[in-house]
C-alpha cells in the first residue's frame, strides 16, 4: 500500500538506479585511499589518507523517477534515495526495517513538515526527532546502519565523543540499545545546561555511558583525541566515531531535501534552500541532492559571526580566524570540515590537488580559489552573515508575523533566505535545524516567551540521571572505558 490511510493504492516503491549501480564505490577526496563500498566507508568515517569519502560517481534519477516519489511518505523517499547510494552493501529488507524504525518515534506524522512563513517562503522543520535537532534525521539511521553491519560481521565498536552540550545527545540517541555498540560521551562537568545534561543522562540504556569531566570542553576534546592517538587502546577497544564527516550522515540528510522539493512541485518546479551552516555537512547534502537530479536553483549558506564561509563566498578566499561564542553555538566553527567534499568537485575531483590545497590551508591558514572555481561556487551558492542582534530581531519578527517561535540557528537560516532571495519566483525553503525549546534563553530574550519542551520529552526533567564524574585525566577515563565497554570482556 502507498502508506496513506484508506487510499488503497497498491504501490511498489521505485528503487531507481539501484540495479544499475549495485557496486557504487566511495573514493577519498585526497585520492590515496582504496575505494570502499558503503558499509566499509560507514565504519571507516575518515579515509586513511586523511580525506573524506565521496561517491565515485553520483547516482542520477530521471525526472520520471522523482515524479513517482512525489507525495510519498518520508520513509518511502528515504528508501528510494538511499538505495543507489548503499548499493548491495545492505539488503533491501534490512534497509526497509532500518528506515521504518529510525523515524517511528518522531514527534510529527510528516517527519519533516513544511510550514509557510510568507509568499514563496517556507520553513522545513527538522526538529521532530528525539533530541530536537536536525542531526537526529541522519543519526537515527547511522546508529542502526552501524549496528546492522557490525552484527553481520560479528564485530563490536566503542564510540567515543566530546560535546559542549548541544550535540552529544544526538549521538547517544543514535547508539542507545544497539548491541554492537558502546557509546561514551564526555562533557564538561557543570558547564552544560540542565536540559542538555538531562538529554544525555536520563537515557536508560546499558550501552550508554555519560562522563562529566572535571574540566572544559577543550579538555574533553583533548581526552578523546588522546584516546584515538593511543594505538594500543584504540585497537583493543575498537574505537570509532559517528562525527559529521561520516558519508552516511550526508546520505541520510539528502532525504529531506528530496522530500521538501517534491512537496513543493519538483521535479517540474525548481526550489532553493537556505541552510544555517557550521561544518558544511547539511548544505553539502543539498548539493548531493542536486547532483542526484533534483532541480535546486540556489543554496544559501547562513553563518553567524563565525563567517568563514560567508567571506569565502564574497572574496573567494577561505581564511581562518578565532572562534567567537554566539547565540547559535552549533555553528561556532573555525573550519568547516565537510567543505573539502565540495572543493573536491570544484577542483575536478583531483585528489592530489586537494591534498596539496588542504596542506597549504593548514600551513598558512588561508586558501584562495581559482577564478573558474569561484565562478562555479557562486553560480549555485550564496552566503549571508547574521550577527546575534539580527538573529534576535529575526526571532522576534517571525513570531510577530507568523506566531511561530524559532530557535537562533533557524532564525539565521530564515534571515539568510530573505537576504539572498532576490526577485526569484522560486520557492525558498529555510531549514529549521533546532526546536525553539532547545535554546529557550535566546527565544525568551527575543520574544518574552519561554518555549516549553514538547510533551513527549516531559518526563526527562524528573527521570533518574546516570552519569560518572571523572577527573581531567586520560588514565582515569581510559580505565572507565575499559571496564564498561562490551568489547573489553
Ligand atoms: C549541527 C548544527 C548546525 C550546523 O550544521 P552543519 O551540518 O555542521 O553545517 C546548525 N544548526 C544546528 C541546530 C545544529 O545542531
Tab-separated table of C-alpha atoms and ligand atoms in Angstrom:
chain	number	residue	atom	x	y	z
A	1	UNK	CA	0.000	0.000	0.000
A	2	UNK	CA	1.113	3.536	-0.555
A	3	UNK	CA	1.101	4.374	3.142
A	4	UNK	CA	-1.824	6.806	3.087
A	5	UNK	CA	-4.636	5.529	5.296
A	6	UNK	CA	-7.596	4.271	3.352
A	7	UNK	CA	-6.118	5.124	-0.017
A	8	UNK	CA	-5.951	1.529	-1.213
A	9	UNK	CA	-3.411	2.282	-3.914
A	10	UNK	CA	-1.115	-0.693	-4.158
A	11	UNK	CA	2.284	0.733	-4.772
A	12	UNK	CA	5.632	-0.751	-5.405
A	13	UNK	CA	8.341	1.576	-4.354
A	14	UNK	CA	10.590	2.706	-7.160
A	15	UNK	CA	14.187	1.844	-6.355
A	16	UNK	CA	15.736	3.925	-9.076
A	17	UNK	CA	19.124	3.097	-10.470
A	18	UNK	CA	19.762	0.522	-7.762
A	19	UNK	CA	20.201	-2.235	-10.281
A	20	UNK	CA	22.488	-0.100	-12.409
A	21	UNK	CA	24.777	0.897	-9.581
A	22	UNK	CA	24.845	-2.122	-7.314
A	23	UNK	CA	28.568	-1.714	-6.812
A	24	UNK	CA	28.731	2.015	-6.048
A	25	UNK	CA	32.133	2.675	-4.526
A	26	UNK	CA	33.350	5.521	-2.350
A	27	UNK	CA	36.663	7.248	-3.034
A	28	UNK	CA	38.684	9.565	-0.815
A	29	UNK	CA	38.858	13.295	-1.597
A	30	UNK	CA	42.641	13.013	-1.223
A	31	UNK	CA	42.957	10.263	-3.802
A	32	UNK	CA	45.284	7.901	-1.942
A	33	UNK	CA	42.933	5.525	-0.128
A	34	UNK	CA	41.404	2.396	-1.681
A	35	UNK	CA	37.792	2.709	-2.851
A	36	UNK	CA	35.260	1.143	-0.455
A	37	UNK	CA	31.660	0.006	-0.530
A	38	UNK	CA	29.045	1.882	1.502
A	39	UNK	CA	29.390	-0.431	4.521
A	40	UNK	CA	33.160	-0.063	4.802
A	41	UNK	CA	33.013	3.713	4.255
A	42	UNK	CA	30.370	3.834	7.009
A	43	UNK	CA	32.590	2.065	9.541
A	44	UNK	CA	35.767	3.924	8.492
A	45	UNK	CA	34.459	7.501	8.806
A	46	UNK	CA	37.642	9.339	7.840
A	47	UNK	CA	39.691	7.810	4.989
A	48	UNK	CA	43.204	6.574	5.894
A	49	UNK	CA	44.799	9.294	3.703
A	50	UNK	CA	43.028	11.966	5.784
A	51	UNK	CA	40.375	12.597	3.120
A	52	UNK	CA	36.598	12.242	3.185
A	53	UNK	CA	34.650	9.600	1.282
A	54	UNK	CA	32.520	10.672	-1.675
A	55	UNK	CA	30.683	8.528	-4.247
A	56	UNK	CA	32.860	7.539	-7.176
A	57	UNK	CA	30.005	8.757	-9.378
A	58	UNK	CA	26.733	10.449	-8.483
A	59	UNK	CA	23.621	8.315	-8.964
A	60	UNK	CA	21.184	10.333	-11.076
A	61	UNK	CA	17.410	9.835	-11.056
A	62	UNK	CA	15.383	10.503	-14.183
A	63	UNK	CA	12.662	13.134	-13.882
A	64	UNK	CA	10.013	10.415	-14.116
A	65	UNK	CA	11.536	8.632	-11.125
A	66	UNK	CA	11.395	11.757	-8.989
A	67	UNK	CA	7.834	12.359	-10.167
A	68	UNK	CA	6.855	8.879	-8.946
A	69	UNK	CA	8.199	9.711	-5.482
A	70	UNK	CA	6.200	12.928	-5.137
A	71	UNK	CA	3.530	12.604	-2.475
A	72	UNK	CA	5.076	9.523	-0.879
A	73	UNK	CA	5.660	9.306	2.874
A	74	UNK	CA	9.081	10.275	4.225
A	75	UNK	CA	10.191	6.660	4.715
A	76	UNK	CA	9.491	5.792	1.075
A	77	UNK	CA	11.532	8.755	-0.149
A	78	UNK	CA	14.310	7.716	2.234
A	79	UNK	CA	14.448	4.168	0.893
A	80	UNK	CA	14.429	5.297	-2.740
A	81	UNK	CA	17.119	7.945	-2.244
A	82	UNK	CA	19.354	5.707	-0.142
A	83	UNK	CA	19.076	2.551	-2.276
A	84	UNK	CA	21.531	3.582	-5.039
A	85	UNK	CA	23.904	5.158	-2.502
A	86	UNK	CA	24.033	1.967	-0.437
A	87	UNK	CA	24.103	-0.353	-3.431
A	88	UNK	CA	24.238	-4.011	-2.420
A	89	UNK	CA	26.047	-3.290	0.885
A	90	UNK	CA	22.749	-3.703	2.777
A	91	UNK	CA	19.841	-5.898	1.716
A	92	UNK	CA	16.557	-4.205	0.770
A	93	UNK	CA	14.563	-5.859	3.576
A	94	UNK	CA	17.103	-4.764	6.187
A	95	UNK	CA	17.064	-1.192	4.845
A	96	UNK	CA	13.257	-1.167	4.943
A	97	UNK	CA	13.311	-2.127	8.619
A	98	UNK	CA	16.078	0.334	9.489
A	99	UNK	CA	14.265	3.237	7.826
A	100	UNK	CA	10.937	2.339	9.435
A	101	UNK	CA	12.459	2.098	12.926
A	102	UNK	CA	14.540	5.254	12.536
A	103	UNK	CA	11.575	7.593	12.133
A	104	UNK	CA	8.938	5.671	14.135
A	105	UNK	CA	9.489	7.718	17.299
A	106	UNK	CA	9.446	11.146	15.661
A	107	UNK	CA	7.000	13.679	17.036
A	108	UNK	CA	5.276	14.636	13.768
A	109	UNK	CA	3.463	12.295	11.381
A	110	UNK	CA	5.063	14.021	8.368
A	111	UNK	CA	8.538	13.540	9.960
A	112	UNK	CA	9.853	16.709	8.232
A	113	UNK	CA	6.860	19.062	7.837
A	114	UNK	CA	6.962	22.257	5.761
A	115	UNK	CA	5.399	25.427	7.127
A	116	UNK	CA	4.719	28.514	5.077
A	117	UNK	CA	6.197	31.722	6.509
A	118	UNK	CA	5.310	34.139	3.692
A	119	UNK	CA	4.768	34.259	-0.076
A	120	UNK	CA	7.164	31.689	-1.519
A	121	UNK	CA	8.912	31.408	1.859
A	122	UNK	CA	8.915	28.102	3.681
A	123	UNK	CA	10.319	26.540	6.812
A	124	UNK	CA	11.361	22.877	6.794
A	125	UNK	CA	11.028	21.681	10.389
A	126	UNK	CA	13.819	19.238	11.145
A	127	UNK	CA	13.405	19.124	14.902
A	128	UNK	CA	10.838	16.399	15.490
A	129	UNK	CA	13.398	13.724	16.397
A	130	UNK	CA	14.377	12.524	19.893
A	131	UNK	CA	16.881	15.328	20.613
A	132	UNK	CA	15.024	18.164	18.853
A	133	UNK	CA	17.690	18.956	16.245
A	134	UNK	CA	18.215	18.042	12.590
A	135	UNK	CA	21.143	15.727	13.362
A	136	UNK	CA	18.622	13.106	14.508
A	137	UNK	CA	17.398	12.683	10.904
A	138	UNK	CA	20.694	11.154	9.785
A	139	UNK	CA	21.999	9.833	13.107
A	140	UNK	CA	18.938	7.679	13.784
A	141	UNK	CA	19.763	5.898	10.530
A	142	UNK	CA	23.517	5.830	11.066
A	143	UNK	CA	23.315	4.182	14.506
A	144	UNK	CA	21.144	1.395	13.081
A	145	UNK	CA	23.265	1.018	9.951
A	146	UNK	CA	26.381	0.684	12.141
A	147	UNK	CA	24.684	-1.906	14.321
A	148	UNK	CA	23.437	-3.886	11.321
A	149	UNK	CA	26.810	-4.043	9.561
A	150	UNK	CA	28.726	-4.816	12.768
A	151	UNK	CA	26.307	-7.541	13.840
A	152	UNK	CA	26.558	-9.182	10.420
A	153	UNK	CA	30.345	-9.178	10.771
A	154	UNK	CA	30.327	-10.316	14.404
A	155	UNK	CA	32.096	-7.112	15.456
A	156	UNK	CA	31.681	-4.540	18.212
A	157	UNK	CA	32.800	-0.902	18.398
A	158	UNK	CA	33.252	1.677	21.124
A	159	UNK	CA	32.098	5.119	20.064
A	160	UNK	CA	33.710	7.998	21.951
A	161	UNK	CA	32.934	11.662	21.527
A	162	UNK	CA	33.092	15.022	23.274
A	163	UNK	CA	30.298	17.572	23.428
A	164	UNK	CA	29.950	21.139	24.652
A	165	UNK	CA	26.315	20.251	25.265
A	166	UNK	CA	24.317	20.639	22.065
A	167	UNK	CA	25.139	17.554	20.032
A	168	UNK	CA	26.138	14.780	22.455
A	169	UNK	CA	22.558	13.679	22.953
A	170	UNK	CA	22.027	13.057	19.215
A	171	UNK	CA	24.933	10.568	19.211
A	172	UNK	CA	23.608	8.943	22.391
A	173	UNK	CA	20.086	8.566	20.982
A	174	UNK	CA	21.563	7.128	17.771
A	175	UNK	CA	23.541	4.430	19.598
A	176	UNK	CA	21.311	3.565	22.546
A	177	UNK	CA	20.267	-0.093	22.863
A	178	UNK	CA	22.426	-1.147	19.874
A	179	UNK	CA	24.070	-4.446	20.820
A	180	UNK	CA	27.205	-3.990	18.717
A	181	UNK	CA	27.982	-0.524	20.094
A	182	UNK	CA	29.019	1.059	23.367
A	183	UNK	CA	28.940	4.846	23.423
A	184	UNK	CA	30.886	7.151	25.756
A	185	UNK	CA	30.177	10.892	25.640
A	186	UNK	CA	32.397	13.318	27.560
A	187	UNK	CA	31.057	16.729	28.557
A	188	UNK	CA	32.450	19.476	30.820
A	189	UNK	CA	31.078	18.950	34.357
A	190	UNK	CA	28.819	21.804	35.459
A	191	UNK	CA	29.212	23.669	32.156
A	192	UNK	CA	26.191	22.457	30.211
A	193	UNK	CA	22.574	23.469	30.825
A	194	UNK	CA	20.246	21.260	32.836
A	195	UNK	CA	18.236	20.316	29.738
A	196	UNK	CA	21.407	19.486	27.794
A	197	UNK	CA	22.692	17.337	30.664
A	198	UNK	CA	19.381	15.562	31.203
A	199	UNK	CA	19.047	14.819	27.479
A	200	UNK	CA	22.211	12.736	27.882
A	201	UNK	CA	21.983	11.389	31.424
A	202	UNK	CA	18.364	10.221	31.520
A	203	UNK	CA	18.793	7.753	28.652
A	204	UNK	CA	18.169	4.401	30.317
A	205	UNK	CA	20.314	2.150	28.135
A	206	UNK	CA	23.089	-0.113	29.377
A	207	UNK	CA	25.391	0.686	26.435
A	208	UNK	CA	25.272	4.467	27.028
A	209	UNK	CA	27.926	5.992	29.296
A	210	UNK	CA	27.892	9.702	30.048
A	211	UNK	CA	31.083	11.109	31.561
A	212	UNK	CA	31.193	14.506	33.270
A	213	UNK	CA	34.839	15.585	33.052
A	214	UNK	CA	36.179	17.974	35.687
A	215	UNK	CA	37.438	20.395	33.055
A	216	UNK	CA	36.449	22.386	29.984
A	217	UNK	CA	35.061	21.317	26.600
A	218	UNK	CA	38.603	21.625	25.197
A	219	UNK	CA	39.786	19.192	27.887
A	220	UNK	CA	37.064	16.748	26.795
A	221	UNK	CA	38.124	17.060	23.169
A	222	UNK	CA	41.783	16.578	24.107
A	223	UNK	CA	40.896	13.414	26.057
A	224	UNK	CA	39.027	11.987	23.060
A	225	UNK	CA	41.908	12.821	20.724
A	226	UNK	CA	44.380	11.249	23.151
A	227	UNK	CA	42.317	8.041	23.287
A	228	UNK	CA	42.370	7.823	19.477
A	229	UNK	CA	46.109	8.614	19.443
A	230	UNK	CA	46.821	5.685	21.816
A	231	UNK	CA	47.139	2.981	19.127
A	232	UNK	CA	47.002	0.032	21.533
A	233	UNK	CA	43.915	1.363	23.301
A	234	UNK	CA	42.250	2.308	20.023
A	235	UNK	CA	42.736	-1.187	18.597
A	236	UNK	CA	41.780	-3.036	21.743
A	237	UNK	CA	38.590	-1.004	22.331
A	238	UNK	CA	37.860	-0.758	18.583
A	239	UNK	CA	37.328	2.987	18.955
A	240	UNK	CA	35.104	4.664	16.412
A	241	UNK	CA	33.188	7.911	15.910
A	242	UNK	CA	29.933	8.991	14.310
A	243	UNK	CA	31.004	12.554	13.552
A	244	UNK	CA	29.709	14.793	10.819
A	245	UNK	CA	32.322	13.805	8.245
A	246	UNK	CA	30.844	10.294	8.005
A	247	UNK	CA	29.441	9.815	4.492
A	248	UNK	CA	26.361	8.017	5.826
A	249	UNK	CA	25.317	11.181	7.638
A	250	UNK	CA	25.495	13.159	4.400
A	251	UNK	CA	23.479	10.417	2.690
A	252	UNK	CA	20.792	10.422	5.384
A	253	UNK	CA	20.364	14.183	5.047
A	254	UNK	CA	19.783	14.107	1.276
A	255	UNK	CA	16.376	12.602	2.005
A	256	UNK	CA	14.727	15.680	3.500
A	257	UNK	CA	15.887	17.894	0.642
A	258	UNK	CA	14.223	15.490	-1.765
A	259	UNK	CA	11.109	15.227	0.415
A	260	UNK	CA	10.746	19.027	0.655
A	261	UNK	CA	11.497	19.673	-3.029
A	262	UNK	CA	8.950	17.052	-4.106
A	263	UNK	CA	6.350	18.583	-1.785
A	264	UNK	CA	6.868	21.978	-3.455
A	265	UNK	CA	6.488	20.725	-7.005
A	266	UNK	CA	9.799	19.174	-8.026
A	267	UNK	CA	10.807	17.773	-10.422
A	268	UNK	CA	8.764	20.129	-12.632
A	269	UNK	CA	9.323	23.145	-10.391
A	270	UNK	CA	12.611	24.468	-9.032
A	271	UNK	CA	13.308	25.102	-5.376
A	272	UNK	CA	16.005	26.899	-3.348
A	273	UNK	CA	17.234	26.215	0.190
A	274	UNK	CA	18.789	28.361	2.923
A	275	UNK	CA	20.842	26.399	5.432
A	276	UNK	CA	22.235	27.577	8.790
A	277	UNK	CA	25.733	26.216	8.406
A	278	UNK	CA	28.612	25.105	10.627
A	279	UNK	CA	30.574	22.106	9.414
A	280	UNK	CA	29.018	22.269	5.927
A	281	UNK	CA	27.550	18.758	6.274
A	282	UNK	CA	23.909	19.762	5.980
A	283	UNK	CA	24.305	22.059	2.978
A	284	UNK	CA	26.597	19.568	1.241
A	285	UNK	CA	23.688	17.114	1.374
A	286	UNK	CA	21.650	19.680	-0.582
A	287	UNK	CA	24.426	19.812	-3.169
A	288	UNK	CA	24.311	15.998	-3.336
A	289	UNK	CA	20.525	16.088	-3.841
A	290	UNK	CA	21.092	18.399	-6.816
A	291	UNK	CA	23.725	16.060	-8.247
A	292	UNK	CA	21.147	13.279	-7.967
A	293	UNK	CA	18.854	15.231	-10.243
A	294	UNK	CA	16.660	17.495	-8.081
A	295	UNK	CA	16.095	20.933	-9.652
A	296	UNK	CA	17.726	23.028	-6.915
A	297	UNK	CA	18.277	26.601	-8.073
A	298	UNK	CA	20.159	28.222	-5.223
A	299	UNK	CA	21.760	27.226	-1.932
A	300	UNK	CA	22.106	29.984	0.635
A	301	UNK	CA	24.621	29.466	3.429
A	302	UNK	CA	23.717	31.289	6.630
A	303	UNK	CA	26.504	31.860	9.147
A	304	UNK	CA	26.748	33.672	12.472
A	305	UNK	CA	29.686	35.949	13.334
A	306	UNK	CA	31.985	32.983	12.669
A	307	UNK	CA	31.632	33.719	8.987
A	308	UNK	CA	34.500	31.957	7.208
A	309	UNK	CA	32.053	30.605	4.593
A	310	UNK	CA	30.188	33.873	4.030
A	311	UNK	CA	33.558	35.578	3.480
A	312	UNK	CA	34.625	32.825	1.072
A	313	UNK	CA	31.505	33.492	-0.996
A	314	UNK	CA	32.294	37.187	-1.349
A	315	UNK	CA	36.104	37.100	-1.577
A	316	UNK	CA	36.930	33.667	-2.988
A	317	UNK	CA	39.306	33.170	-0.106
A	318	UNK	CA	38.934	30.961	2.956
A	319	UNK	CA	40.823	32.449	5.906
A	320	UNK	CA	40.904	31.068	9.452
A	321	UNK	CA	40.006	33.387	12.307
A	322	UNK	CA	39.387	32.675	16.006
A	323	UNK	CA	36.024	31.239	17.078
A	324	UNK	CA	33.716	33.590	18.957
A	325	UNK	CA	30.788	32.325	21.053
A	326	UNK	CA	27.344	33.271	19.696
A	327	UNK	CA	23.657	32.569	20.351
A	328	UNK	CA	23.915	29.747	17.765
A	329	UNK	CA	26.630	27.574	19.346
A	330	UNK	CA	26.197	24.631	16.941
A	331	UNK	CA	27.536	26.924	14.192
A	332	UNK	CA	30.517	28.278	16.136
A	333	UNK	CA	33.232	26.765	13.996
A	334	UNK	CA	36.600	27.801	12.655
A	335	UNK	CA	36.927	25.416	9.700
A	336	UNK	CA	34.035	23.589	8.020
A	337	UNK	CA	35.430	20.092	7.588
A	338	UNK	CA	32.844	18.986	5.013
A	339	UNK	CA	33.767	21.846	2.667
A	340	UNK	CA	36.549	19.561	1.436
A	341	UNK	CA	33.885	17.491	-0.311
A	342	UNK	CA	32.709	20.470	-2.359
A	343	UNK	CA	36.284	21.576	-3.014
A	344	UNK	CA	36.905	18.108	-4.469
A	345	UNK	CA	34.145	18.743	-7.028
A	346	UNK	CA	35.310	22.312	-7.730
A	347	UNK	CA	38.848	21.060	-8.352
A	348	UNK	CA	37.779	18.492	-10.908
A	349	UNK	CA	37.953	15.530	-8.468
A	350	UNK	CA	41.740	15.777	-8.401
A	351	UNK	CA	42.776	14.068	-5.132
A	352	UNK	CA	46.415	15.163	-5.314
A	353	UNK	CA	45.373	18.806	-5.784
A	354	UNK	CA	43.036	18.543	-2.760
A	355	UNK	CA	45.775	17.014	-0.586
A	356	UNK	CA	48.104	19.886	-1.566
A	357	UNK	CA	45.412	22.532	-1.028
A	358	UNK	CA	44.492	21.186	2.422
A	359	UNK	CA	48.162	21.004	3.457
A	360	UNK	CA	48.613	24.605	2.370
A	361	UNK	CA	45.455	25.638	4.206
A	362	UNK	CA	46.730	24.011	7.397
A	363	UNK	CA	50.151	25.644	6.990
A	364	UNK	CA	49.084	29.167	6.065
A	365	UNK	CA	45.559	29.406	7.457
A	366	UNK	CA	44.155	30.506	4.119
A	367	UNK	CA	43.166	29.114	0.740
A	368	UNK	CA	42.286	31.066	-2.398
A	369	UNK	CA	40.003	29.626	-5.065
A	370	UNK	CA	40.860	29.986	-8.756
A	371	UNK	CA	38.642	32.228	-10.873
A	372	UNK	CA	36.818	29.316	-12.534
A	373	UNK	CA	36.252	27.572	-9.191
A	374	UNK	CA	34.904	30.765	-7.617
A	375	UNK	CA	32.549	31.255	-10.551
A	376	UNK	CA	31.250	27.703	-10.262
A	377	UNK	CA	30.837	28.064	-6.482
A	378	UNK	CA	28.901	31.339	-6.653
A	379	UNK	CA	26.790	30.071	-9.550
A	380	UNK	CA	24.976	27.853	-7.043
A	381	UNK	CA	25.858	29.076	-3.541
A	382	UNK	CA	25.364	32.443	-1.852
A	383	UNK	CA	26.342	33.391	1.703
A	384	UNK	CA	24.876	35.639	4.366
A	385	UNK	CA	26.312	36.538	7.766
A	386	UNK	CA	23.778	37.114	10.520
A	387	UNK	CA	25.008	38.521	13.846
A	388	UNK	CA	23.383	37.911	17.249
A	389	UNK	CA	21.453	41.179	17.197
A	390	UNK	CA	19.877	40.408	13.826
A	391	UNK	CA	19.228	36.833	14.972
A	392	UNK	CA	17.204	38.099	17.954
A	393	UNK	CA	15.393	40.650	15.772
A	394	UNK	CA	14.502	37.864	13.314
A	395	UNK	CA	13.146	35.596	16.074
A	396	UNK	CA	11.000	38.499	17.288
A	397	UNK	CA	9.773	39.461	13.803
A	398	UNK	CA	8.906	35.887	12.787
A	399	UNK	CA	6.949	35.480	15.987
A	400	UNK	CA	5.058	38.714	15.361
A	401	UNK	CA	4.286	37.969	11.710
A	402	UNK	CA	3.531	34.223	11.880
A	403	UNK	CA	3.069	33.265	15.539
A	404	UNK	CA	5.929	30.747	15.229
A	405	UNK	CA	8.775	30.573	17.723
A	406	UNK	CA	12.086	29.732	16.049
A	407	UNK	CA	15.465	28.923	17.581
A	408	UNK	CA	18.567	31.088	16.860
A	409	UNK	CA	20.044	28.655	14.284
A	410	UNK	CA	16.759	28.507	12.395
A	411	UNK	CA	16.460	32.307	12.555
A	412	UNK	CA	19.825	32.588	10.800
A	413	UNK	CA	18.543	30.343	8.019
A	414	UNK	CA	15.376	32.418	7.668
A	415	UNK	CA	17.263	35.725	7.637
A	416	UNK	CA	19.811	34.376	5.116
A	417	UNK	CA	16.938	33.234	2.897
A	418	UNK	CA	15.400	36.716	2.951
A	419	UNK	CA	18.727	38.418	2.320
A	420	UNK	CA	19.613	36.341	-0.740
A	421	UNK	CA	16.266	35.532	-2.321
A	422	UNK	CA	16.443	38.455	-4.725
A	423	UNK	CA	13.451	38.665	-7.029
A	424	UNK	CA	13.340	34.959	-7.862
A	425	UNK	CA	9.887	33.377	-8.003
A	426	UNK	CA	11.399	30.034	-6.976
A	427	UNK	CA	10.173	28.869	-3.561
A	428	UNK	CA	12.839	29.348	-0.874
A	429	UNK	CA	12.975	26.846	1.980
A	430	UNK	CA	14.810	27.769	5.184
A	431	UNK	CA	15.915	24.802	7.280
A	432	UNK	CA	14.678	24.676	10.863
A	433	UNK	CA	17.620	22.900	12.462
A	434	UNK	CA	16.617	23.023	16.131
A	435	UNK	CA	13.414	23.205	18.160
A	436	UNK	CA	12.930	26.553	19.958
A	437	UNK	CA	12.820	24.727	23.320
A	438	UNK	CA	16.398	23.596	22.744
A	439	UNK	CA	17.579	27.225	23.027
A	440	UNK	CA	14.942	28.742	25.335
A	441	UNK	CA	17.074	31.593	26.717
A	442	UNK	CA	17.616	33.242	23.330
A	443	UNK	CA	13.980	32.754	22.341
A	444	UNK	CA	12.821	34.272	25.636
A	445	UNK	CA	15.205	37.201	25.196
A	446	UNK	CA	13.750	37.931	21.761
A	447	UNK	CA	10.054	37.359	22.433
A	448	UNK	CA	9.481	37.224	26.186
A	449	UNK	CA	8.131	33.687	25.742
A	450	UNK	CA	9.942	30.638	27.075
A	451	UNK	CA	9.109	27.770	24.724
A	452	UNK	CA	8.139	24.595	26.614
A	453	UNK	CA	9.671	21.214	25.822
A	454	UNK	CA	7.366	19.026	23.697
A	455	UNK	CA	5.196	16.830	25.883
A	456	UNK	CA	6.874	13.646	24.617
A	457	UNK	CA	10.077	14.782	26.393
A	458	UNK	CA	8.211	15.785	29.529
A	459	UNK	CA	9.443	13.096	31.917
A	460	UNK	CA	13.056	13.932	31.089
A	461	UNK	CA	13.056	16.648	33.737
A	462	UNK	CA	12.183	14.201	36.531
A	463	UNK	CA	13.693	10.917	35.267
A	464	UNK	CA	16.679	9.491	37.172
A	465	UNK	CA	20.101	10.509	35.839
A	466	UNK	CA	23.061	8.222	35.141
A	467	UNK	CA	26.488	9.817	34.869
A	468	UNK	CA	30.029	9.366	36.120
A	469	UNK	CA	32.168	12.304	37.200
A	470	UNK	CA	35.837	11.764	36.340
A	471	UNK	CA	38.939	13.928	36.744
A	472	UNK	CA	40.506	15.526	33.665
A	473	UNK	CA	42.932	12.634	33.422
A	474	UNK	CA	43.489	10.297	30.493
A	475	UNK	CA	44.245	7.168	32.567
A	476	UNK	CA	41.068	7.555	34.626
A	477	UNK	CA	38.923	7.951	31.522
A	478	UNK	CA	40.615	5.041	29.729
A	479	UNK	CA	40.133	2.829	32.785
A	480	UNK	CA	36.474	3.705	32.885
A	481	UNK	CA	36.011	2.956	29.172
A	482	UNK	CA	37.924	-0.318	29.534
A	483	UNK	CA	35.781	-1.603	32.415
A	484	UNK	CA	32.453	-0.543	30.909
A	485	UNK	CA	32.726	-1.499	27.273
A	486	UNK	CA	31.326	-4.754	25.933
A	487	UNK	CA	34.466	-5.172	23.809
A	488	UNK	CA	36.697	-5.467	26.861
A	489	UNK	CA	35.494	-8.850	28.022
B	1	LIG	C1	24.970	20.947	13.721
B	1	LIG	C2	24.020	22.088	13.628
B	1	LIG	C3	24.109	23.063	12.594
B	1	LIG	C4	25.217	23.065	11.567
B	1	LIG	O1	25.119	22.014	10.655
B	1	LIG	P1	26.365	21.570	9.761
B	1	LIG	O2	25.958	20.338	9.091
B	1	LIG	O3	27.517	21.373	10.720
B	1	LIG	O4	26.632	22.706	8.812
B	1	LIG	C5	23.125	24.043	12.537
B	1	LIG	N1	22.126	24.106	13.454
B	1	LIG	C6	22.013	23.203	14.453
B	1	LIG	C7	20.915	23.332	15.426
B	1	LIG	C8	22.958	22.161	14.574
B	1	LIG	O5	22.840	21.275	15.591
